[in-house]
PDB file of C-alpha atoms in Angstrom:
ATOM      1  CA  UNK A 430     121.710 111.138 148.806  1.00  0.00           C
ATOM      2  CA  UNK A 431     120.072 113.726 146.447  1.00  0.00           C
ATOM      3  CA  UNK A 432     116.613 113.961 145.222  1.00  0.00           C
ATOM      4  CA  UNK A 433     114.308 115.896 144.029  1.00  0.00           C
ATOM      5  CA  UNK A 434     110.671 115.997 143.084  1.00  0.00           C
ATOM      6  CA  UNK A 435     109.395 116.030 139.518  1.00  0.00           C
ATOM      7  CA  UNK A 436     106.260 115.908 137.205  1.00  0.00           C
ATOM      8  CA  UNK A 437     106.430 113.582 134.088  1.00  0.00           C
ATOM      9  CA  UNK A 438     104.525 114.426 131.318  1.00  0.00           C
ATOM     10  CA  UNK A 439     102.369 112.045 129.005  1.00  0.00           C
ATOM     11  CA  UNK A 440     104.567 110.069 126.618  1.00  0.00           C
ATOM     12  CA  UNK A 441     103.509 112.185 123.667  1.00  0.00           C
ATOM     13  CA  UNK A 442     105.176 115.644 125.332  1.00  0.00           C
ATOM     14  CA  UNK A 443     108.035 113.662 125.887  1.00  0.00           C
ATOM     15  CA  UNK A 444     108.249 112.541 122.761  1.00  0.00           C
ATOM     16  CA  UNK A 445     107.604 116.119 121.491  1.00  0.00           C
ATOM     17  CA  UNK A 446     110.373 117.228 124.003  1.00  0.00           C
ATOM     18  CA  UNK A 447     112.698 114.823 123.281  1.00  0.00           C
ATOM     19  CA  UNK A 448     112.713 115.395 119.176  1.00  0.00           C
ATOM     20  CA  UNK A 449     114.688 118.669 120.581  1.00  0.00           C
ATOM     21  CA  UNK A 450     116.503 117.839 123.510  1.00  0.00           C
ATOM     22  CA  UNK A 451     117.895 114.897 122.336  1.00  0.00           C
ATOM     23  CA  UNK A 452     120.340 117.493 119.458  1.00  0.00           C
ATOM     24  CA  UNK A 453     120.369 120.415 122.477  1.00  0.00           C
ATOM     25  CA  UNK A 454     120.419 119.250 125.800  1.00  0.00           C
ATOM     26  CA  UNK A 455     123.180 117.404 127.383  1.00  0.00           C
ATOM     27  CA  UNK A 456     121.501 116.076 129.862  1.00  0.00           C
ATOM     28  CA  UNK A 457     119.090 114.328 127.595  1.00  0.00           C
ATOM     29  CA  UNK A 458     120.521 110.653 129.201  1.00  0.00           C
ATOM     30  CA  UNK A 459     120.537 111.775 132.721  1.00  0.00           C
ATOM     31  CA  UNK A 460     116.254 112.003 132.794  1.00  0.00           C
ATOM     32  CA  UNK A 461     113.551 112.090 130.873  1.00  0.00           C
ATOM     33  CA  UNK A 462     111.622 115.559 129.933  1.00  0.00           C
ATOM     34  CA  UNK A 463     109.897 116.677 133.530  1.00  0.00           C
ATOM     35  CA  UNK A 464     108.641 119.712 135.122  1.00  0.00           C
ATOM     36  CA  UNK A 465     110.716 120.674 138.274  1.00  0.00           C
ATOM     37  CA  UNK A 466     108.748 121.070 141.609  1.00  0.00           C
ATOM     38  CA  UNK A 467     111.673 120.894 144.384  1.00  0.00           C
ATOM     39  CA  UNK A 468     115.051 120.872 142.755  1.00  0.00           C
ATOM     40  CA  UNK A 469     117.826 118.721 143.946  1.00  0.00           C
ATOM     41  CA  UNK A 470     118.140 118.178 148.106  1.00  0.00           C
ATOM     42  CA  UNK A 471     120.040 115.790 150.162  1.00  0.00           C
ATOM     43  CA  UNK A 472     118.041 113.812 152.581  1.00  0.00           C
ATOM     44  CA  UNK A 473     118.893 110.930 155.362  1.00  0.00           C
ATOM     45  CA  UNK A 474     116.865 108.036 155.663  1.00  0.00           C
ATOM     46  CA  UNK A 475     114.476 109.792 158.380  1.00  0.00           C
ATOM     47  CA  UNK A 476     114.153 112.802 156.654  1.00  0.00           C
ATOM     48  CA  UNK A 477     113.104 110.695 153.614  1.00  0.00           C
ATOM     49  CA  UNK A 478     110.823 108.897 155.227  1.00  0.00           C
ATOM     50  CA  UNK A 479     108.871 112.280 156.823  1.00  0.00           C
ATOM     51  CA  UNK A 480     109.476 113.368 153.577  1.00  0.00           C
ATOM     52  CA  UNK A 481     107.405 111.052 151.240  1.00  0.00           C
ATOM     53  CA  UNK A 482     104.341 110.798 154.170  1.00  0.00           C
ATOM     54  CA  UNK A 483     103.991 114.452 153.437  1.00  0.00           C
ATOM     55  CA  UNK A 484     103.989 113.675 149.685  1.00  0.00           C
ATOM     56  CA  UNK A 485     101.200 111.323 150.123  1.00  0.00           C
ATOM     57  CA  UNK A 486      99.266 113.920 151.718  1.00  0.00           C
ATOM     58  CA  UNK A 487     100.170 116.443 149.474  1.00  0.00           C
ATOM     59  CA  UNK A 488      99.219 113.919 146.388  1.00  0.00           C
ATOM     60  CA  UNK A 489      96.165 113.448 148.530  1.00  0.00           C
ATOM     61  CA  UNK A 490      94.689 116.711 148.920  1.00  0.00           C
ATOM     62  CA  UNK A 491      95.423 117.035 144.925  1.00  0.00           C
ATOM     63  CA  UNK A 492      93.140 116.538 142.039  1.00  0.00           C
ATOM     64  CA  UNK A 493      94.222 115.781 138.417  1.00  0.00           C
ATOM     65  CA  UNK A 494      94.326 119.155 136.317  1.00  0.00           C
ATOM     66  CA  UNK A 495      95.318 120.304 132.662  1.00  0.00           C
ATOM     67  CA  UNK A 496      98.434 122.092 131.938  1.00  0.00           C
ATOM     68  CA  UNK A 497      98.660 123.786 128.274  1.00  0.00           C
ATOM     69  CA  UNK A 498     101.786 124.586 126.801  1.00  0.00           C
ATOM     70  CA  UNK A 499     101.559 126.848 123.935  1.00  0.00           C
ATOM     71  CA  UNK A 500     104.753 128.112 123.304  1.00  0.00           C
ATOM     72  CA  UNK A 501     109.083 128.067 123.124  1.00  0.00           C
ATOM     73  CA  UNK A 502     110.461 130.526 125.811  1.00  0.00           C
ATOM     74  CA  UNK A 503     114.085 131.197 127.000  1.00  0.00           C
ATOM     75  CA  UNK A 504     115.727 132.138 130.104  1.00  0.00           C
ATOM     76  CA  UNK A 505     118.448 134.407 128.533  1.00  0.00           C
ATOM     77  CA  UNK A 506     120.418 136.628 129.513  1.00  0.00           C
ATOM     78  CA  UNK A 507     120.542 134.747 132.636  1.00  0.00           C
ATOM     79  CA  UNK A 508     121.491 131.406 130.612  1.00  0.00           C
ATOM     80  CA  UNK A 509     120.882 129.778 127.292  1.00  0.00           C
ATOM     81  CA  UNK A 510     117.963 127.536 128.185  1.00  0.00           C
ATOM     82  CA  UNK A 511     115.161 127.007 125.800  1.00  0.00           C
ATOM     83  CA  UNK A 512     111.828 125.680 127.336  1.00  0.00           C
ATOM     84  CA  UNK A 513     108.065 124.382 126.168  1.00  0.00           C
ATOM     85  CA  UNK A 514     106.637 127.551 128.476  1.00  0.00           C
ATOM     86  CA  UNK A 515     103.477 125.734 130.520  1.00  0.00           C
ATOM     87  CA  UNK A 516     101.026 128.283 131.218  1.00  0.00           C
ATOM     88  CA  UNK A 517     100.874 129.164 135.097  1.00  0.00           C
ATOM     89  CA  UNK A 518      98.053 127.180 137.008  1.00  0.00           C
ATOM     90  CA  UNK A 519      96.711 127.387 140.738  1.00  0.00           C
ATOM     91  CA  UNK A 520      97.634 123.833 141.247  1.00  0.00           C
ATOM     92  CA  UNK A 521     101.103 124.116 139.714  1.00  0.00           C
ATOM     93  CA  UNK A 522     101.856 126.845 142.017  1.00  0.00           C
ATOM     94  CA  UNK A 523      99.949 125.214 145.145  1.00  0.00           C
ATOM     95  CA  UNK A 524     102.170 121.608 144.445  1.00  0.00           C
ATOM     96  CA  UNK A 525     105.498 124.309 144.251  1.00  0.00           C
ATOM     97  CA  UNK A 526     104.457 125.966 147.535  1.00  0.00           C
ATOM     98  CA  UNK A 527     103.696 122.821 149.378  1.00  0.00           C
ATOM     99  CA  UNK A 528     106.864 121.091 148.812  1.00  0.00           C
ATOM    100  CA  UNK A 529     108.928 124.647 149.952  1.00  0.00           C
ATOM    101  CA  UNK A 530     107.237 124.834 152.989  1.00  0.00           C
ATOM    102  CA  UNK A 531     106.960 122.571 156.667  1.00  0.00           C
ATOM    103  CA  UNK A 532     109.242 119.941 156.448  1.00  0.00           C
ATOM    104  CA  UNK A 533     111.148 120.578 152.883  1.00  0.00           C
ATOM    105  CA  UNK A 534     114.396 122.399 152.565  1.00  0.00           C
ATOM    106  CA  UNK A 535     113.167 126.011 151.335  1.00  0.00           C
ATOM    107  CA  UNK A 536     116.084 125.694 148.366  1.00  0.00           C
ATOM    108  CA  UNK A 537     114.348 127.341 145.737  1.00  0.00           C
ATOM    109  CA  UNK A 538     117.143 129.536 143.388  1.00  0.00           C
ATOM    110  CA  UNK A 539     114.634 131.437 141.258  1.00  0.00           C
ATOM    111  CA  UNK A 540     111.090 132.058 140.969  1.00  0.00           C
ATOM    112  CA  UNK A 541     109.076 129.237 139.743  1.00  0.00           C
ATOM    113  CA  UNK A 542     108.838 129.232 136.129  1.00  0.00           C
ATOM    114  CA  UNK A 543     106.720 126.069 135.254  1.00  0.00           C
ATOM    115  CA  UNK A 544     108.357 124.833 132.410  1.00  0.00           C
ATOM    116  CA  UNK A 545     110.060 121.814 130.321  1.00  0.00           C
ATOM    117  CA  UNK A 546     113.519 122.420 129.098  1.00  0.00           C
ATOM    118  CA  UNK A 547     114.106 121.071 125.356  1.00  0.00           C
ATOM    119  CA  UNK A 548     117.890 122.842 125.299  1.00  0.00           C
ATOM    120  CA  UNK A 549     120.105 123.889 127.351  1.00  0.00           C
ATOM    121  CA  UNK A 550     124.565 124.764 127.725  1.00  0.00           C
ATOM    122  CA  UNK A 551     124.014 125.680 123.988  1.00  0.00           C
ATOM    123  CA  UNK A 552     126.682 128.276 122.773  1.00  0.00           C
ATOM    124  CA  UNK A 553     125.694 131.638 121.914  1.00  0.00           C
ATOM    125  CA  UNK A 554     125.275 131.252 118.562  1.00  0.00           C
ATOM    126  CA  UNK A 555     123.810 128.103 118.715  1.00  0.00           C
ATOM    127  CA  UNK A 556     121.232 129.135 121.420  1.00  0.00           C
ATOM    128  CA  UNK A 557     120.524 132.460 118.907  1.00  0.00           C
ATOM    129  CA  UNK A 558     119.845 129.895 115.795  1.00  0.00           C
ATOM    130  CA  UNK A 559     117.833 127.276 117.583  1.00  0.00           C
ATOM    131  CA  UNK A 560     115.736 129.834 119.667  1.00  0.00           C
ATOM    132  CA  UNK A 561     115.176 132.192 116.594  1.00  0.00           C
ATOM    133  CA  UNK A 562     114.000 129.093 115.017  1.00  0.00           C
ATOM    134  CA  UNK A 563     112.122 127.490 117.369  1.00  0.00           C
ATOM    135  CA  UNK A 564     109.746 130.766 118.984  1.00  0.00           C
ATOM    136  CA  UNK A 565     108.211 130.738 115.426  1.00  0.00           C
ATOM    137  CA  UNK A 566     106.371 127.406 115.985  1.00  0.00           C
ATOM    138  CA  UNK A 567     103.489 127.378 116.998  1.00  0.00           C
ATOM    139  CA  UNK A 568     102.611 124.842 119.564  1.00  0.00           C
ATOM    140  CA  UNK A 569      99.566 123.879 121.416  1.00  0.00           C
ATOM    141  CA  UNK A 570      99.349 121.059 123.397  1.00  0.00           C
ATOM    142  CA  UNK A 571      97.008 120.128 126.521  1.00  0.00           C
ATOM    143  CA  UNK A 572      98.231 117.190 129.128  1.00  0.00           C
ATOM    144  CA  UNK A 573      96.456 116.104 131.604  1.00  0.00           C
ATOM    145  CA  UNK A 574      98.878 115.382 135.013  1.00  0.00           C
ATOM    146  CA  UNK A 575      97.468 113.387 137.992  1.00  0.00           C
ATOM    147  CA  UNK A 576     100.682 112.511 139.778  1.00  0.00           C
ATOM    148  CA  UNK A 577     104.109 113.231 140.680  1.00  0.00           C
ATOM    149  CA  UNK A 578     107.349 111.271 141.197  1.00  0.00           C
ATOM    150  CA  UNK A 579     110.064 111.695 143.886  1.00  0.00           C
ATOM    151  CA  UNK A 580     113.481 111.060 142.056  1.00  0.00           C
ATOM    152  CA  UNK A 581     117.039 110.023 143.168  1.00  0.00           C
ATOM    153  CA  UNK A 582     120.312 110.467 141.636  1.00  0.00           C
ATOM    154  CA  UNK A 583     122.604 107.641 141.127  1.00  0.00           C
ATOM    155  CA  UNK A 584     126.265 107.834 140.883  1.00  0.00           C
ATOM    156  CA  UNK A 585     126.771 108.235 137.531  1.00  0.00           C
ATOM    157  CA  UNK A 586     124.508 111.404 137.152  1.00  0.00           C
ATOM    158  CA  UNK A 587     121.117 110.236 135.731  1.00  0.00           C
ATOM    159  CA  UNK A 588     118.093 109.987 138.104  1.00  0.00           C
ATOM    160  CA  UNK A 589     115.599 107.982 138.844  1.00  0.00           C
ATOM    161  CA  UNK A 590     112.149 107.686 140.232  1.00  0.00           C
ATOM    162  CA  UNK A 591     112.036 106.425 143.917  1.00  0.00           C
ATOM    163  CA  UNK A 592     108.146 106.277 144.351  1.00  0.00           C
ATOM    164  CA  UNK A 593     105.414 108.016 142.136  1.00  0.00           C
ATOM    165  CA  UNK A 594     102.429 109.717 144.433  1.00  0.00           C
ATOM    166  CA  UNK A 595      99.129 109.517 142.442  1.00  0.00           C
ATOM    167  CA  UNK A 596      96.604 112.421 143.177  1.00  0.00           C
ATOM    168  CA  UNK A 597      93.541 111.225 145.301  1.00  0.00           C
ATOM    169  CA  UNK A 598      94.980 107.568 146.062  1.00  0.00           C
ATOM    170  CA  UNK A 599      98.016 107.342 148.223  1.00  0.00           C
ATOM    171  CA  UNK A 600      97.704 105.436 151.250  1.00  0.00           C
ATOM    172  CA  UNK A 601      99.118 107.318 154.672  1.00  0.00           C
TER     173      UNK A 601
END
């Protein structure tokens, strides 16, 4: 089975997320707006289960934070992804590490770019008009994130969560 591990924002980032993605990302059904911290890996049922004990300690040894995000940024030339850019933060980076290293597949693509992706698979004249359009606004928002959720994909594409590891109270 595939999963991966993801953090949801507060509703109202979603929402703000979702006025986009829901005209320029196809995968707008498939899950909600998220910032990626282990992208998709297959796992048996032991694995799993070593898996989410080292989650717990990992949402353990973490303590709620801020992200800001406080502006539209792209990942062209490489592809025609727009994304809310989230400013780079210790913790962000430490969570990124910790779930690359010990007992997780190291299956990281690209450097991590902490991010939530409003469009994505857009032509390139569509990605040049919504990106033109969209780096002009000016966004500042501040959310505060105290917990992360592993995620499973079903058959038909989507994902969804499997268990949600709160900073400071999982039981191991």
């Amino acid at each position: 089975m595939k999963y991966g591990i993801v953090i949801f924002p507060t509703k109202e980032v979603q929402d703000e997320a979702n006025s986009y993605r829901k005209r320029y990302d196809p995968h707008y059904a498939l899950i909600p707006p998220h910032i990626t911290l282990k992208a998709p890996f297959e796992a048996d049922q032991q694995l799993l289960e070593e898996l989410i004990i080292e989650l717990k300690h990992i949402a353990n040894d973490t303590k709620p934070f801020i992200i800001n995000i406080n502006k539209v940024s792209t990942f062209a030339p490489i592809t025609n992804t727009i994304y809310f850019k989230i400013e780079t933060r210790p913790e962000l980076i430490d969570l990124f590490e910790k779930m690359h290293s010990g007992k997780f597949q190291k299956n990281q693509e690209y450097a991590f770019v902490p991010h939530i992706t409003i469009a994505q698979s857009l032509s390139h004249d569509e990605y040049s008009d919504v990106y033109n359009s969209l780096r002009m606004k000016k966004i500042q928002i501040e959310d505060k994130i105290d917990r992360f959720q592993l995620m499973y994909q079903l058959n038909n594409g989507s994902w969804t969560v499997y268990e949600t590891f709160v900073f400071g109270k999982e039981f191991v």
